[in-house]
mmCIF file of C-alpha atoms in Angstrom:
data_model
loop_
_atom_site.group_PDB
_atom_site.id
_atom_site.type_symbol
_atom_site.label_atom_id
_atom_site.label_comp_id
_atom_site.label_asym_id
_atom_site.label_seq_id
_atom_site.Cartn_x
_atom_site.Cartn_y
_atom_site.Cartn_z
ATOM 1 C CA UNK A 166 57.834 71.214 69.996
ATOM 2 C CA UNK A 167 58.866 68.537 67.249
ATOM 3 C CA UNK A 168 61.693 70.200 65.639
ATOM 4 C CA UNK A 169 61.084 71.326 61.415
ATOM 5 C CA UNK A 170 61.905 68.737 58.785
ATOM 6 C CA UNK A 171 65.338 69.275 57.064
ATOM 7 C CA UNK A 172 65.191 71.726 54.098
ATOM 8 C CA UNK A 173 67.249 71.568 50.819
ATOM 9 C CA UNK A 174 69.529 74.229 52.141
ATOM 10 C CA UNK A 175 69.994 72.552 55.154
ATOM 11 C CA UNK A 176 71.068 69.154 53.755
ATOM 12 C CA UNK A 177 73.374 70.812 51.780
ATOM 13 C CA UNK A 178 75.138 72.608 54.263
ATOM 14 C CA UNK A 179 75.125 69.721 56.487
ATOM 15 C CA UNK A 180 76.271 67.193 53.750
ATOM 16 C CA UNK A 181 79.121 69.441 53.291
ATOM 17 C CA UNK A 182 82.088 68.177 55.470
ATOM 18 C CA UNK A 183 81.258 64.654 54.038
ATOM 19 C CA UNK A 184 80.966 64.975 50.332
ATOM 20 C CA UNK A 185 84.430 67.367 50.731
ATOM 21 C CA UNK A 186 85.907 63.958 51.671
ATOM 22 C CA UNK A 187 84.196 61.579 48.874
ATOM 23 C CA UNK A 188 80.981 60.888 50.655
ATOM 24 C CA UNK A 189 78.095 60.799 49.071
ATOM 25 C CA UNK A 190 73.873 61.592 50.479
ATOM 26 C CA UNK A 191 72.095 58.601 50.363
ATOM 27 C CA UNK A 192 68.626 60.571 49.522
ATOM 28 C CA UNK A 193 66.377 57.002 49.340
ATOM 29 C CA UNK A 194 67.572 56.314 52.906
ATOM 30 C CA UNK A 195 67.793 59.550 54.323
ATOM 31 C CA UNK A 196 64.583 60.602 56.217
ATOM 32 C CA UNK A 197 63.902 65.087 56.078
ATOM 33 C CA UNK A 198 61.053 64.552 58.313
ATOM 34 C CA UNK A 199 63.649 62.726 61.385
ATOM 35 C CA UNK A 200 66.349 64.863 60.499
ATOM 36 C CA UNK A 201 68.385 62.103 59.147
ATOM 37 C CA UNK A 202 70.880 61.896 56.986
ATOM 38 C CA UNK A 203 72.461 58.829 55.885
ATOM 39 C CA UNK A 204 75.358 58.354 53.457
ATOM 40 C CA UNK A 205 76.265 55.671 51.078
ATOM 41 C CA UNK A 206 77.920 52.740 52.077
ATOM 42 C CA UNK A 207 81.949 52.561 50.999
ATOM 43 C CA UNK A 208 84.433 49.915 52.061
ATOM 44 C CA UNK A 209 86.973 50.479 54.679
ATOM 45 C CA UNK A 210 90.519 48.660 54.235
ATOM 46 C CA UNK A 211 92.165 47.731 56.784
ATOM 47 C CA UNK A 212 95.866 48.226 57.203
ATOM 48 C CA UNK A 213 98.178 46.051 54.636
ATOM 49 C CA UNK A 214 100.465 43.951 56.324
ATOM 50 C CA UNK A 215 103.769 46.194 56.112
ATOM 51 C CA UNK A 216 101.847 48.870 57.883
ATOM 52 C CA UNK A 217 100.370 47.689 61.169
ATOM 53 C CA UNK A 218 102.810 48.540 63.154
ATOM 54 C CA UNK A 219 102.678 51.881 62.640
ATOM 55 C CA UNK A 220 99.147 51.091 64.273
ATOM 56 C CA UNK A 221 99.114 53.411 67.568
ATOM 57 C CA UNK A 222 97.160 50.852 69.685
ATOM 58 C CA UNK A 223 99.772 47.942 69.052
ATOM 59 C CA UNK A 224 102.592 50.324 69.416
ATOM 60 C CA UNK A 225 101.934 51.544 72.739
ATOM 61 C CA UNK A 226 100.977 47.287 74.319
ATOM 62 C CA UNK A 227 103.291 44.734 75.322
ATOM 63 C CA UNK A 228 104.952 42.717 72.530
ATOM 64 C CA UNK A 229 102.479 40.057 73.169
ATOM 65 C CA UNK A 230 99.566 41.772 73.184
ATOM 66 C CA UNK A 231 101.343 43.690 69.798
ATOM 67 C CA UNK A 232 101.435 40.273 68.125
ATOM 68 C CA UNK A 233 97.844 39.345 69.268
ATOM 69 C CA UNK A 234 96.876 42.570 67.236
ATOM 70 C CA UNK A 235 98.962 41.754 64.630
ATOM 71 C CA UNK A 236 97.370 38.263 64.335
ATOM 72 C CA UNK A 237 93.717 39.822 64.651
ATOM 73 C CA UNK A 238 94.112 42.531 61.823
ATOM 74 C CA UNK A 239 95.596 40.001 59.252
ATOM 75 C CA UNK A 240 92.636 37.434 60.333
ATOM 76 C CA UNK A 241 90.398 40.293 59.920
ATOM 77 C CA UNK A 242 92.220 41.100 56.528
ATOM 78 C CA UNK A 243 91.499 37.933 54.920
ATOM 79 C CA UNK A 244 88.018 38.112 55.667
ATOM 80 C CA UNK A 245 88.112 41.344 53.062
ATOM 81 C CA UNK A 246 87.292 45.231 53.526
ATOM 82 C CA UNK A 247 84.605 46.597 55.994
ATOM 83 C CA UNK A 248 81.389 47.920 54.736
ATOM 84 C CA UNK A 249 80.945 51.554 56.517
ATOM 85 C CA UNK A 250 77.975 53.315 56.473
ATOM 86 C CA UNK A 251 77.299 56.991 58.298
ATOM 87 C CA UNK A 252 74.184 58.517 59.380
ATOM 88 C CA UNK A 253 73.977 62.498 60.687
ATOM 89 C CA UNK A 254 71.063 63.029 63.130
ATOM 90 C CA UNK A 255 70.037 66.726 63.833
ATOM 91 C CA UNK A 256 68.309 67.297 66.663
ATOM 92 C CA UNK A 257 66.728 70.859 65.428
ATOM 93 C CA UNK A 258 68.715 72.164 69.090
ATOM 94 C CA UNK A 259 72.243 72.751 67.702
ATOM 95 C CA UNK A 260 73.189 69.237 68.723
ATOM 96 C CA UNK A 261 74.152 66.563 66.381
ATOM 97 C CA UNK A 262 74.893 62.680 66.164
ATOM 98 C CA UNK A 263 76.947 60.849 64.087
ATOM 99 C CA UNK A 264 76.879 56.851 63.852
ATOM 100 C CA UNK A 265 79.510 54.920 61.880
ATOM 101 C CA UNK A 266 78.123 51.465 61.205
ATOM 102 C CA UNK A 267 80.663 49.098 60.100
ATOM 103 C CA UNK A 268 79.647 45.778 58.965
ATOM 104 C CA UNK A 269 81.589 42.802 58.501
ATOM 105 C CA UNK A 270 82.004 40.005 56.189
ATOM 106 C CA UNK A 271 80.305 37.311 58.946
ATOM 107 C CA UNK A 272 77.002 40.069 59.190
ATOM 108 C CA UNK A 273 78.702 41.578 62.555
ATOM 109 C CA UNK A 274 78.274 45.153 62.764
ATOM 110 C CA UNK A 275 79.675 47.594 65.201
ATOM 111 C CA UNK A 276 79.121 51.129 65.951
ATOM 112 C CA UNK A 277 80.802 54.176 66.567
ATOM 113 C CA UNK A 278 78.590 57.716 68.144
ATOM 114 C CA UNK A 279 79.561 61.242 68.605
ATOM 115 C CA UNK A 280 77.446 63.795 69.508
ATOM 116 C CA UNK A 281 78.424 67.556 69.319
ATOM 117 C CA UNK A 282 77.581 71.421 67.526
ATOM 118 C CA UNK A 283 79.588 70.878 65.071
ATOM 119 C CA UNK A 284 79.116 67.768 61.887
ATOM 120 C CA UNK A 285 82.468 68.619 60.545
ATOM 121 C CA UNK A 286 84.391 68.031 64.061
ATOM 122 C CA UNK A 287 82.167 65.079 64.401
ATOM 123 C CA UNK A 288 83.830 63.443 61.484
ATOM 124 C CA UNK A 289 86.999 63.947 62.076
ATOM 125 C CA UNK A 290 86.493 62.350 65.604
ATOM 126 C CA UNK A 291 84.902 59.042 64.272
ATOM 127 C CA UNK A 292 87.548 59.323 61.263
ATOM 128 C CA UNK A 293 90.444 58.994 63.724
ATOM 129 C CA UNK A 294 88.913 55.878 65.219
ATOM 130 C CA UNK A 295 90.581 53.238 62.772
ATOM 131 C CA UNK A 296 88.269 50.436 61.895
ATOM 132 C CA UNK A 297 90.159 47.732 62.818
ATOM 133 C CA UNK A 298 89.778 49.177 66.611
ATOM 134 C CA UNK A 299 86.361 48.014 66.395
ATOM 135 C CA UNK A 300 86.849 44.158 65.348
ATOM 136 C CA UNK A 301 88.743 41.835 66.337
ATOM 137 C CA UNK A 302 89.297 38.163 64.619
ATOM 138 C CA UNK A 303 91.022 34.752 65.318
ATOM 139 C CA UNK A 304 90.280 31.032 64.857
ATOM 140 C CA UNK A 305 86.845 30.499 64.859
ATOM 141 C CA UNK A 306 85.633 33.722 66.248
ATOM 142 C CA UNK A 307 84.906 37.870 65.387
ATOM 143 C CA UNK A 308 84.328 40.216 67.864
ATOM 144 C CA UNK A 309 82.238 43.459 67.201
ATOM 145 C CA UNK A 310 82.887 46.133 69.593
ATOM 146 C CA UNK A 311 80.478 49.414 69.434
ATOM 147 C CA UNK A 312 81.807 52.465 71.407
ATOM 148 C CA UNK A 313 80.749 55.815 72.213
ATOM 149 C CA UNK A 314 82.864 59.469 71.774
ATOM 150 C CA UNK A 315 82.387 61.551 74.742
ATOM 151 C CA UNK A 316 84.087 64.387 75.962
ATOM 152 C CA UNK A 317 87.550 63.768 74.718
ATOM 153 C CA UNK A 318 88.561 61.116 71.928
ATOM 154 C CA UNK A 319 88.818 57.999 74.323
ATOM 155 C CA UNK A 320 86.125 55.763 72.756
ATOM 156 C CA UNK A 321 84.187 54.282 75.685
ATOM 157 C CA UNK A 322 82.847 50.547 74.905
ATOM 158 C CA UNK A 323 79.075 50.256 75.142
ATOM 159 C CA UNK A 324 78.355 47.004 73.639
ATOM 160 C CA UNK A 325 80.781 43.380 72.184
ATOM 161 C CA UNK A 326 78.940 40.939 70.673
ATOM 162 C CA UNK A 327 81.502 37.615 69.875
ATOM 163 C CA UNK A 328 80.383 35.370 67.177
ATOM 164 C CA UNK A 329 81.904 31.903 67.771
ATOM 165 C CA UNK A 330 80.487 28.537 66.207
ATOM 166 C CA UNK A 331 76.859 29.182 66.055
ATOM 167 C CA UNK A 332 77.165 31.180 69.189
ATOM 168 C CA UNK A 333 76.674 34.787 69.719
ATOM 169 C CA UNK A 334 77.944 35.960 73.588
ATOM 170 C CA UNK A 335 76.542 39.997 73.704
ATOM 171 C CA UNK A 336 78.284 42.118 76.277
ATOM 172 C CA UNK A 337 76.282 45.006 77.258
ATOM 173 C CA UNK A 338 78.066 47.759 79.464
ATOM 174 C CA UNK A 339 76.245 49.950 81.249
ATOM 175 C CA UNK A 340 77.695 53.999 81.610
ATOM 176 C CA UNK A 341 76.886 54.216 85.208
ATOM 177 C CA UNK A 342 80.299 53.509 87.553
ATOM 178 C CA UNK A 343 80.271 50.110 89.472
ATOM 179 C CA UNK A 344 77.406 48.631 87.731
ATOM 180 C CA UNK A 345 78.799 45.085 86.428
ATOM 181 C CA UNK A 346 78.458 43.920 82.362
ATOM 182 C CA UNK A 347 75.103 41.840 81.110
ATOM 183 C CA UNK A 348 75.653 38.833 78.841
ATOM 184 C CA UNK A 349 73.213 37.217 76.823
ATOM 185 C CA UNK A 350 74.426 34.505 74.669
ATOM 186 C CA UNK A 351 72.162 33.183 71.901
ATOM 187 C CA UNK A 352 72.039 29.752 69.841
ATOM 188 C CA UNK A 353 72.451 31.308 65.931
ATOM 189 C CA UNK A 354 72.157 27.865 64.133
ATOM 190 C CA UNK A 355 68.751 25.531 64.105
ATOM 191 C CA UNK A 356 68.641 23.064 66.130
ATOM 192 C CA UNK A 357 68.873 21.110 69.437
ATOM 193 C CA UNK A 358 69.842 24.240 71.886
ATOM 194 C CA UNK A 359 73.488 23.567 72.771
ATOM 195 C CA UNK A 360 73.982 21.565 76.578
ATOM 196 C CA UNK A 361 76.716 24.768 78.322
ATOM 197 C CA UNK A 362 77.538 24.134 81.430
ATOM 198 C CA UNK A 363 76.215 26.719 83.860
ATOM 199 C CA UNK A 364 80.154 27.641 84.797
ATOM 200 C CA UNK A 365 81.000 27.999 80.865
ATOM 201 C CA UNK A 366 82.249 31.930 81.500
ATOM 202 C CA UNK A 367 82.176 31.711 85.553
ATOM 203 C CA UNK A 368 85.990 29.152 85.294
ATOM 204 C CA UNK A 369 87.215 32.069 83.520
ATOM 205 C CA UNK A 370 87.624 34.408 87.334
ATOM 206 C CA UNK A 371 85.957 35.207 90.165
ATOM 207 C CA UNK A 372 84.359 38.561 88.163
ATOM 208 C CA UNK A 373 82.057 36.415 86.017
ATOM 209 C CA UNK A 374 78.920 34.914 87.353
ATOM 210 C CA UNK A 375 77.602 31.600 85.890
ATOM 211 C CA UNK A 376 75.043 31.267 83.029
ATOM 212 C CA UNK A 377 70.984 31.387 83.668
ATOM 213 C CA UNK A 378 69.473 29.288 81.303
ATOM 214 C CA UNK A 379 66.764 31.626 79.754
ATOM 215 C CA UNK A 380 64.057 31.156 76.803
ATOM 216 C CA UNK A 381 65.954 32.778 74.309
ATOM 217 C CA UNK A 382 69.253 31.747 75.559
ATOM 218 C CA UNK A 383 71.407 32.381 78.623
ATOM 219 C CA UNK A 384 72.354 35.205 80.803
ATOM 220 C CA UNK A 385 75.319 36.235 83.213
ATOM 221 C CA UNK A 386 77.298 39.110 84.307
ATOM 222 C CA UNK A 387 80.871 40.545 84.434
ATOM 223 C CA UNK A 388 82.417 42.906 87.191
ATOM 224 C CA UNK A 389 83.376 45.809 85.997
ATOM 225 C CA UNK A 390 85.767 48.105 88.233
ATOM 226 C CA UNK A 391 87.006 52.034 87.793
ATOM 227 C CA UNK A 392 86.196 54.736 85.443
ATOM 228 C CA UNK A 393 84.919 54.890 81.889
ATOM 229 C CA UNK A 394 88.780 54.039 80.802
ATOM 230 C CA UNK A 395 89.050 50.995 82.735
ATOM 231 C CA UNK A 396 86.191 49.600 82.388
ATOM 232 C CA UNK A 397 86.308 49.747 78.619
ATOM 233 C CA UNK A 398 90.218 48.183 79.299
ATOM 234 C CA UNK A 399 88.624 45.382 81.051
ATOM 235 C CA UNK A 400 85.723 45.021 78.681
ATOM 236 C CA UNK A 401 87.980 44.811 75.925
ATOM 237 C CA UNK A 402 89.757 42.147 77.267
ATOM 238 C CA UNK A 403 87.373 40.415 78.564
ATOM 239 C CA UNK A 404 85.463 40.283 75.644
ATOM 240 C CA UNK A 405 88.973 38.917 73.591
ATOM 241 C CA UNK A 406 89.430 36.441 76.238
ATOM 242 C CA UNK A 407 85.963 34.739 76.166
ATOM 243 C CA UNK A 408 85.872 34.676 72.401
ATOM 244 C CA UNK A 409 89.207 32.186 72.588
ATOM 245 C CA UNK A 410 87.499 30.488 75.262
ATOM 246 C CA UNK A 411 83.919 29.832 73.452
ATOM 247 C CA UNK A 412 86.236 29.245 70.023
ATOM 248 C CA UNK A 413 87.817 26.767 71.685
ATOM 249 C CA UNK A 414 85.879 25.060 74.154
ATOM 250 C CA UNK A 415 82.866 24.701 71.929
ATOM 251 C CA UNK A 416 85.829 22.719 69.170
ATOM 252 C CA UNK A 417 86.285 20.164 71.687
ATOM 253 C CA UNK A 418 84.194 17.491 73.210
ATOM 254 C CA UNK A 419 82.796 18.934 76.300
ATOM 255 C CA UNK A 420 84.996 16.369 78.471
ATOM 256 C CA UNK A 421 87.653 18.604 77.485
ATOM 257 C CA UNK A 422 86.213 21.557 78.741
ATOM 258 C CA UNK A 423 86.403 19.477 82.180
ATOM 259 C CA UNK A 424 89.610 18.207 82.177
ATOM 260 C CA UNK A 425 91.418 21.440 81.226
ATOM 261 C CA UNK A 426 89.172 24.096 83.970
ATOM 262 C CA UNK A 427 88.610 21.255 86.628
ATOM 263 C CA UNK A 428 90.170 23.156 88.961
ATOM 264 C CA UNK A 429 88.298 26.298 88.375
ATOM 265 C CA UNK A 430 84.893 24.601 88.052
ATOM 266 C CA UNK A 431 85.715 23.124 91.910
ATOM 267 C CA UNK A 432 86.671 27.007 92.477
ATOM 268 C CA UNK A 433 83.276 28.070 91.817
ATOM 269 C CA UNK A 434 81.278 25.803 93.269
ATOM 270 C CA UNK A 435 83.091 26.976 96.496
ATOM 271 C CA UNK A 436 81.771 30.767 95.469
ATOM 272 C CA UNK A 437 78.474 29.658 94.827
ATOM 273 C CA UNK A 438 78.563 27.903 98.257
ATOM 274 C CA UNK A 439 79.548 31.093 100.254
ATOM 275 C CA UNK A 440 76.272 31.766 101.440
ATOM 276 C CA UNK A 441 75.489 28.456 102.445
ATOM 277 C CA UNK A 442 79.041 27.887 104.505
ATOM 278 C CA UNK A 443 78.337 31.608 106.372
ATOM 279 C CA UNK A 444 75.135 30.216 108.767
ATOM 280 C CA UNK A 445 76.775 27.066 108.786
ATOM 281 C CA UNK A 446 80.180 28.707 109.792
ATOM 282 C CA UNK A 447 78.766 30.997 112.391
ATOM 283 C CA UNK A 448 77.320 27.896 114.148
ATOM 284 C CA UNK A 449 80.140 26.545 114.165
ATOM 285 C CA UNK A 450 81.884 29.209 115.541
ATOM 286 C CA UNK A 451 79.551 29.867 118.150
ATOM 287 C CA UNK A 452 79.978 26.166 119.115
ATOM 288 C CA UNK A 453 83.251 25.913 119.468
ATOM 289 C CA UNK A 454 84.364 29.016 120.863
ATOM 290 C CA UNK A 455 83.805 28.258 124.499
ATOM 291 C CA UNK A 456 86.539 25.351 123.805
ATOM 292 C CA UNK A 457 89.365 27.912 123.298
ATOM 293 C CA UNK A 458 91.565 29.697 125.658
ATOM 294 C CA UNK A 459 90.493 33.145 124.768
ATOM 295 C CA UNK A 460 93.684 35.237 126.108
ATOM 296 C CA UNK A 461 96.177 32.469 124.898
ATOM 297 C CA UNK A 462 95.009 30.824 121.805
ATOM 298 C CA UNK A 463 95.519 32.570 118.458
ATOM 299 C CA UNK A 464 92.827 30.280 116.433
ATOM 300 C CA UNK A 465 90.248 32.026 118.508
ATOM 301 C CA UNK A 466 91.008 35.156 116.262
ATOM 302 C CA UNK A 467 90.783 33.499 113.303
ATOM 303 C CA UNK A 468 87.895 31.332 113.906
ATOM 304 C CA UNK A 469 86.044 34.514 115.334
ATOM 305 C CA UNK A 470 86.683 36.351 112.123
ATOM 306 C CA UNK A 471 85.770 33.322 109.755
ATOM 307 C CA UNK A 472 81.572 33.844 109.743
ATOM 308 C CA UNK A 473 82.356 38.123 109.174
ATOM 309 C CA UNK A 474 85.029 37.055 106.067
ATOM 310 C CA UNK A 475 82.013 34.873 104.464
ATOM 311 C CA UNK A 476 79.773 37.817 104.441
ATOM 312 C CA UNK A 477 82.230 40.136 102.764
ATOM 313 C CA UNK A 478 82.409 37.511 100.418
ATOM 314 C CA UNK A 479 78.899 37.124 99.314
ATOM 315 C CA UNK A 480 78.672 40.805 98.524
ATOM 316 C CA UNK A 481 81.000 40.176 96.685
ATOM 317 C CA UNK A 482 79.631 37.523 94.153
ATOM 318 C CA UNK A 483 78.232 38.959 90.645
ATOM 319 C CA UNK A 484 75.040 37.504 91.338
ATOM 320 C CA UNK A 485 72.734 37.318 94.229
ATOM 321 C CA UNK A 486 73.387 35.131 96.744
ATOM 322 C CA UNK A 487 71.303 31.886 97.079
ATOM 323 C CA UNK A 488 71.678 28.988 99.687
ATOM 324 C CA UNK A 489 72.321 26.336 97.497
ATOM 325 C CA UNK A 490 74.271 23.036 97.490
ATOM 326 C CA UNK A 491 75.577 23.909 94.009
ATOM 327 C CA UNK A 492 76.287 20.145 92.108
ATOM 328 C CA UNK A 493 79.999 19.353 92.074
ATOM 329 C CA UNK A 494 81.482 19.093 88.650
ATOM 330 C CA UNK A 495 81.995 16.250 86.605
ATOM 331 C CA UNK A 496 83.262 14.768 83.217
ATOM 332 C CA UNK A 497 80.642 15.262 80.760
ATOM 333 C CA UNK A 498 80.276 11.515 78.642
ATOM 334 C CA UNK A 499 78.859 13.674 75.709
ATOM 335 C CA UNK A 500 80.711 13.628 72.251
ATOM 336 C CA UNK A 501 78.994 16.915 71.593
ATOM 337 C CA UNK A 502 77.791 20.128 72.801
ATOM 338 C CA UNK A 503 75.148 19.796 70.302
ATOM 339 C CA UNK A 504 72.477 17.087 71.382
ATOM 340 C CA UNK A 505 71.532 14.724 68.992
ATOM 341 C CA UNK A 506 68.016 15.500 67.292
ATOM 342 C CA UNK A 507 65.010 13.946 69.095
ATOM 343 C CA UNK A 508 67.294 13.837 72.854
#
């Protein structure tokens, strides 16, 4: 049964909580017959300077990760106030949903939902979520980070997108346990599409898979371990870390990118080759078994256990596993990630 449009009465009692607190009904964008409300957009400040320590997320991190904060929030400061914007669904069931959108300077938004009987309780949950715990800035990059209230007040991330010179790198994280990350990353100015490497986010650990070149961009994945709390932990840092890592890689001529992860590039061309070396292992090993002293020779353990060790492995890979010689690494020659119009 499709639920009654909102009456007067209704808005107003629903409006309430909000305009107690200085917010105000947007009635042009508001919608009676979806049960919508949406309020006007106000600016959120973020912390002044002589205050962000009293931040609780930087006071309960490592002094490092404090000063990393510390950096972010006065990047994100310069950039000027937040543009918030709230919208109250009712479901006509008892059950409502309330969206903060905050938008920033760059066009970034991120979102905040709770869902519960009560608008009033709602508000104060997404009003305890300070805005600055959904951005986060440094040289050359902003990172967006949308999250979702459920049960208790422990936002749970849902979705990063990480705008870094003309590149936007979406994480998408799934609520179901053990399921890894998606990542998209799209091209954002005209142009030549940029030449990435297909191990751009794969040097940065075994738990990211390398890019799939795809007609609207590229794809990958990103392990994700635990609960809802840790995997929004490692989201969260994950997403940090690869915003440095585009910021900075895509600053430099791509033989940089060589020289400084040549060591992890060579690292994952051994992953991808995992499923290749496990046939080709377990011939050997059949092969050259007969050769060993079986009672006295301790290499016949290991070599016996080599082939089973390769398997384990390539369940272990983000992506599925292909037999592949995958091309060994080398120093690019280009003086740009960004090919030259008409190449």
């Amino acid at each position: 049964m499709t639920p009654q449009p909102l009456t007067h009465h209704e808005i107003i009692g629903l409006a309430e909580p909000f305009t107690r607190g200085g917010r105000q009904v947007d009635l042009a964008a508001s919608n009676r017959l979806e049960r919508r409300l949406v309020f006007k957009r106000a600016e959120r400040a973020l912390q002044p300077a002589d205050e962000r320590s009293a931040d609780p997320a930087a006071a309960s991190v490592a002094a490092p990760l404090a000063a990393s904060l510390a950096a972010s929030l006065a990047a994100l400061a310069d950039t000027g106030p937040l543009t918030e914007v709230l919208h109250l669904d009712s479901f006509g069931t008892g059950t409502f949903r309330l969206t903060r959108t905050l938008t920033h300077a760059s066009g970034l938004q991120a979102t905040l939902e709770a869902m519960g009987p009560e608008p009033a309780a709602l508000l104060a949950r997404v009003d305890a979520v300070p805005p600055q715990r959904q951005f986060r800035a440094g040289p050359r990059f902003v990172v967006a980070r949308s999250y979702a209230l459920e049960g208790a007040a422990t936002p749970v991330l849902r979705r990063g997108v990480v705008q870094a010179d003309g590149l936007n790198l979406t994480m998408t994280v799934s609520a179901v346990r053990g399921v890894s990350a998606d990542i998209t990353l799209a091209q954002t100015t005209p142009g030549p599409a940029l030449a990435l490497p297909e191990d751009l986010l794969a040097v940065l650990g075994w738990d990211w898979a390398r890019l799939i070149r795809k007609p609207a961009g590229w794809a990958s994945k990103m392990r994700l371990r635990g609960g809802a709390a840790r995997r929004t932990h490692t989201a969260e840092a994950a997403l940090d870390r690869a915003a440095a890592h585009l910021a900075q890689t895509l600053a430099e001529p791509p033989a940089r990118f060589h020289e400084r992860h040549v060591a992890a590039r060579r690292g994952v061309v051994l992953r991808r080759a995992i499923p290749l070396m496990t046939p080709v292992l377990l011939v050997i090993t059949v092969l050259a078994l007969p050769r060993f002293d079986v009672d006295n020779s301790p290499l016949w353990v290991l070599l016996y256990h080599v082939p089973t060790v390769c398997i384990l492995l390539s369940f272990r890979l983000q992506e599925l596993p292909q037999f592949e010689i995958p091309p060994w690494p080398r120093r690019s020659q280009a003086v740009s990630w960004r090919p030259a119009s008409g190449t």
